[in-house]
C-alpha positions as CSV (number, residue, x, y, z in Angstrom):
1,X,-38.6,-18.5,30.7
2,X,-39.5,-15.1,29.1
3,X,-38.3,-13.5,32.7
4,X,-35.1,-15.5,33.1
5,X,-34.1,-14.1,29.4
6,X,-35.0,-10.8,30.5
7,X,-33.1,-11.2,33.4
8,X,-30.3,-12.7,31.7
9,X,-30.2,-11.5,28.0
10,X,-31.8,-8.5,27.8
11,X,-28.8,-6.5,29.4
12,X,-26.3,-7.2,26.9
13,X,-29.1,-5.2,24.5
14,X,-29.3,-2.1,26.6
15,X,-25.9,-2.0,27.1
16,X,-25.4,-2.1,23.2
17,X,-27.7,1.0,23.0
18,X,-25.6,2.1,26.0
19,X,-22.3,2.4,24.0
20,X,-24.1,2.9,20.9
21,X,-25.2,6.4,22.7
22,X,-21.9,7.2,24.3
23,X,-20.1,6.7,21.3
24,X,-22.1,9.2,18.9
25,X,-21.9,11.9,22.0
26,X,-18.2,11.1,22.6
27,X,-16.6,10.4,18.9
28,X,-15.3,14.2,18.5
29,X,-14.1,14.6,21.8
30,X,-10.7,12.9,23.0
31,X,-12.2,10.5,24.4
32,X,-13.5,9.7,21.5
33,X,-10.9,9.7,18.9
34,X,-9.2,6.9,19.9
35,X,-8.8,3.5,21.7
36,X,-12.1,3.9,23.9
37,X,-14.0,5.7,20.5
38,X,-12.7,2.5,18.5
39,X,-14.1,0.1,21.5
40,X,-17.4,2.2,22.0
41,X,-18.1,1.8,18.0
42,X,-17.5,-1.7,18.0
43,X,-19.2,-2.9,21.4
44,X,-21.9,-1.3,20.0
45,X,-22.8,-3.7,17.3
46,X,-20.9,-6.6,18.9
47,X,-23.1,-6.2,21.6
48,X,-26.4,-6.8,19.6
49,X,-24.2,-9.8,18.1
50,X,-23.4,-11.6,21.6
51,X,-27.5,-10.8,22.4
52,X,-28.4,-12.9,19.4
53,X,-25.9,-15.1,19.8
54,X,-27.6,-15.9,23.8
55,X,-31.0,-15.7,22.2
56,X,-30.8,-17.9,19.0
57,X,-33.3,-21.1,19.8
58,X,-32.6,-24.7,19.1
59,X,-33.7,-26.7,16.5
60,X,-34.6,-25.7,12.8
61,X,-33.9,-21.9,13.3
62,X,-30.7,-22.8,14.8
63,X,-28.8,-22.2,11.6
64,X,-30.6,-19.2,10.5
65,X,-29.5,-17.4,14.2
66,X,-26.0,-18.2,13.6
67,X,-26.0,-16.6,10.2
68,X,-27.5,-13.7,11.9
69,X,-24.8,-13.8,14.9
70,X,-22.2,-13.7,12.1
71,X,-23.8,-10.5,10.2
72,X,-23.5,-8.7,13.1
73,X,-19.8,-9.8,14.2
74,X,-18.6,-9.0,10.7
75,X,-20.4,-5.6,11.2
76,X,-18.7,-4.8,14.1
77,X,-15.1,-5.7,12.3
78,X,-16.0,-3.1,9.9
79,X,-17.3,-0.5,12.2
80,X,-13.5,-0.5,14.0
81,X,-11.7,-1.7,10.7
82,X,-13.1,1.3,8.9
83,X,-11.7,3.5,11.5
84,X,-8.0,2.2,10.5
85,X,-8.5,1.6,6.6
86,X,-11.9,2.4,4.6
87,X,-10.8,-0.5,2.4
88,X,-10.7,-3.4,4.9
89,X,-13.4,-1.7,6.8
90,X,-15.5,-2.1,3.2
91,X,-14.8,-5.8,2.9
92,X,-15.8,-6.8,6.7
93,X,-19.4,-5.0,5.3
94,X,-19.4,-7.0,2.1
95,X,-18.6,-10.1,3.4
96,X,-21.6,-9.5,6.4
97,X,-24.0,-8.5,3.2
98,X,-23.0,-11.8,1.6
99,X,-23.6,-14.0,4.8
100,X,-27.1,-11.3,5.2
101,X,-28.0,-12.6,1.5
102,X,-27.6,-15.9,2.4
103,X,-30.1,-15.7,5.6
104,X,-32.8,-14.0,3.8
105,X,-32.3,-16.2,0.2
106,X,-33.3,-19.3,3.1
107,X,-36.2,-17.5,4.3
108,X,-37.8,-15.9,0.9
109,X,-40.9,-15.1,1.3
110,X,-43.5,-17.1,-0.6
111,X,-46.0,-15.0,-2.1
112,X,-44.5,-11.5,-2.6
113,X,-47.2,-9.0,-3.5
114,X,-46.5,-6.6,-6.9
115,X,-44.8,-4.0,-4.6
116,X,-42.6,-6.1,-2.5
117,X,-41.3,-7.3,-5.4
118,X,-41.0,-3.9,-7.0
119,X,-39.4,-2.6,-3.8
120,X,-36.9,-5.4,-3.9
121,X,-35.9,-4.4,-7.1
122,X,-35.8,-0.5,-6.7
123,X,-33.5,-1.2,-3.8
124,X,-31.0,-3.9,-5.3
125,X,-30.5,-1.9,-8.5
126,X,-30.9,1.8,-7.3
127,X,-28.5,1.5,-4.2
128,X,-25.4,0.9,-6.9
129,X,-27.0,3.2,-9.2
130,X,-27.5,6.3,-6.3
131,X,-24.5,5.3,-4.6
132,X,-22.2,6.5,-7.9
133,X,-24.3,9.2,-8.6
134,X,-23.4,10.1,-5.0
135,X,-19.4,9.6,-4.9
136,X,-18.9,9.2,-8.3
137,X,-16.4,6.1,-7.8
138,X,-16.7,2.7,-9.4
139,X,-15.3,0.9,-6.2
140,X,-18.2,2.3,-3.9
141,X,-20.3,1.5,-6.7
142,X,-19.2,-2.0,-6.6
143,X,-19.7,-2.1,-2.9
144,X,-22.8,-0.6,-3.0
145,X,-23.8,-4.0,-5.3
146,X,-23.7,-5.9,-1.7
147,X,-26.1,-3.4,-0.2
148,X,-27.8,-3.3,-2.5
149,X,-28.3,-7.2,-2.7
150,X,-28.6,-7.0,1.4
151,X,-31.6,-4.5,1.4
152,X,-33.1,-6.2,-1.5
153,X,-33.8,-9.3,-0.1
154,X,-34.4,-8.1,3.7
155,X,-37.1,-6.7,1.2
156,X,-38.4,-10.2,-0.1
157,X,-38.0,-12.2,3.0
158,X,-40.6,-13.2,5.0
159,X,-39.4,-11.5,7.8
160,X,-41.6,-8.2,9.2
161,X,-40.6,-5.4,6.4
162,X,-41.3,-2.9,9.2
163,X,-38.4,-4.0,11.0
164,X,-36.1,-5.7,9.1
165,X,-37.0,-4.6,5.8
166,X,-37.0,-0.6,7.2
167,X,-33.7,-1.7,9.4
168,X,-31.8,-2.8,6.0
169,X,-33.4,0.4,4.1
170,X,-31.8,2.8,7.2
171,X,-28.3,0.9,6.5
172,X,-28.3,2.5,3.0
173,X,-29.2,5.8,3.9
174,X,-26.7,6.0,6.1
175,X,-24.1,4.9,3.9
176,X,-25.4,7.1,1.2
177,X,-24.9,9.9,3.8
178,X,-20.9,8.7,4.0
179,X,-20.8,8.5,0.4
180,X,-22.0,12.0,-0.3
181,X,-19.0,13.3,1.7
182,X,-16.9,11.4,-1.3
183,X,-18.6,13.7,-4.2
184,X,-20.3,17.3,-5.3
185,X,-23.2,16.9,-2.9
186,X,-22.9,18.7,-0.1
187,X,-25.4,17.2,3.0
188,X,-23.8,18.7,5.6
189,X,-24.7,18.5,9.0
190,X,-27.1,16.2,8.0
191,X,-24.4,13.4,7.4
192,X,-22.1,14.5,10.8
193,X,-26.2,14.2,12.6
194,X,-27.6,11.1,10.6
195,X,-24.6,8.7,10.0
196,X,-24.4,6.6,12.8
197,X,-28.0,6.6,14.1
198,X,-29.3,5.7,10.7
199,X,-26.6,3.0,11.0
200,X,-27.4,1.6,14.3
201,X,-30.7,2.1,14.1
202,X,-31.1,-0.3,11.0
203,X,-28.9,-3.1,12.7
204,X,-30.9,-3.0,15.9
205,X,-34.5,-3.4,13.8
206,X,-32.7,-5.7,11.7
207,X,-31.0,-7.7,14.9
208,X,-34.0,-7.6,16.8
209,X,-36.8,-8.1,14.1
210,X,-35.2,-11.9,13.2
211,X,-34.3,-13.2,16.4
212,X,-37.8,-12.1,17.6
213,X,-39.1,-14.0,14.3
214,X,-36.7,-17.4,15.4
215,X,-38.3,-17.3,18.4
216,X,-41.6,-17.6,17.7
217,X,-42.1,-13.9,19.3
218,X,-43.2,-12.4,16.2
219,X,-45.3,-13.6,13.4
220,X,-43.7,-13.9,9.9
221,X,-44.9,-13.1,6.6
């Protein structure tokens, strides 16, 4: 079983690093800018999405897979949405927080130590709280209350924390790095360099470290 899904599965999660790759090398050059950019950008999450989406077991995980699949679709909408307008690209990212709350609130971990719990709540208050200090705007802000909620309780599920928890912790860096552009701070090139592979780089951990988890590959916590 575990060759035929390497045989079968496994491609569709190399070929998301694949266009995941091409797309950070390409975005600035022509090909990049537009059509082909827009379908690198969102094969690359889609990608992971349609992986999980081959991977998710039957039976009592079922349900928590498909939330997964859907965190990762509604990622991908915003990856190409944002592209076209920042707004509707922001609301495909809220709603996939939301549905990424939802997941994580079904699989709470049991007995969170003192720090888990203190991380959990560093992350769901400060990622608002940094985020405005960052752009100074009460919309991102808002926004940034999703993350926040989304980091926070990757954070206190039983999932591993050095995958999902770190995947979820990468997403806000990287959209503290876009919302530094928006304000006084200037990060340059570390936002142009960090971006995207912070970005990807937390939804593969994230992607990886649950369906793993659903499939009995990986020990939960």
């Amino acid at each position: 079983m575990a060759k035929r899904a390497l045989i079968e599965q496994r491609p569709w999660l190399l070929a998301s690093i694949a266009a995941s790759v091409a797309y950070y090398f390409l975005r600035d050059n022509p090909v990049g800018e537009g059509t082909w950019g827009l379908a690198l950008k969102g094969a690359s999450v889609g990608l992971l999405a349609l992986y999980v989406a081959l991977r998710v077991p039957h039976g009592r995980h079922r349900a928590d897979g498909l939330l997964l699949v859907a965190v990762l679709a509604l990622g991908a909408c915003g990856d190409v949405a944002i592209e076209l307008d920042f707004v509707t690209g922001g609301a495909f990212f809220a709603a996939a927080h939301v549905v990424a709350v939802g997941l994580y609130l079904r699989n709470r971990h049991q007995r969170p130590s003192p720090v888990q719990k203190l991380t959990g709540a560093a992350l769901l208050v400060g990622t608002p709280l940094v985020s405005w200090l960052l752009s100074g705007d009460g919309q991102i802000a808002a926004y940034a209350g999703f993350l926040g909620a989304m980091a926070g309780t990757a954070w206190m599920s039983h999932y591993p924390r050095y995958r999902v928890g770190t995947g979820a912790v990468l997403f806000v860096l990287s959209d503290w790095l876009i919302f530094a552009r928006m304000g006084p701070l200037d990060l340059e090139p570390a936002n142009t360099i960090l971006i995207w592979p912070l970005y990807y780089a937390g939804q593969l951990m994230i992607a990886t470290g649950i369906i793993q988890c659903l499939r009995g590959e990986q020990p939960v916590r």
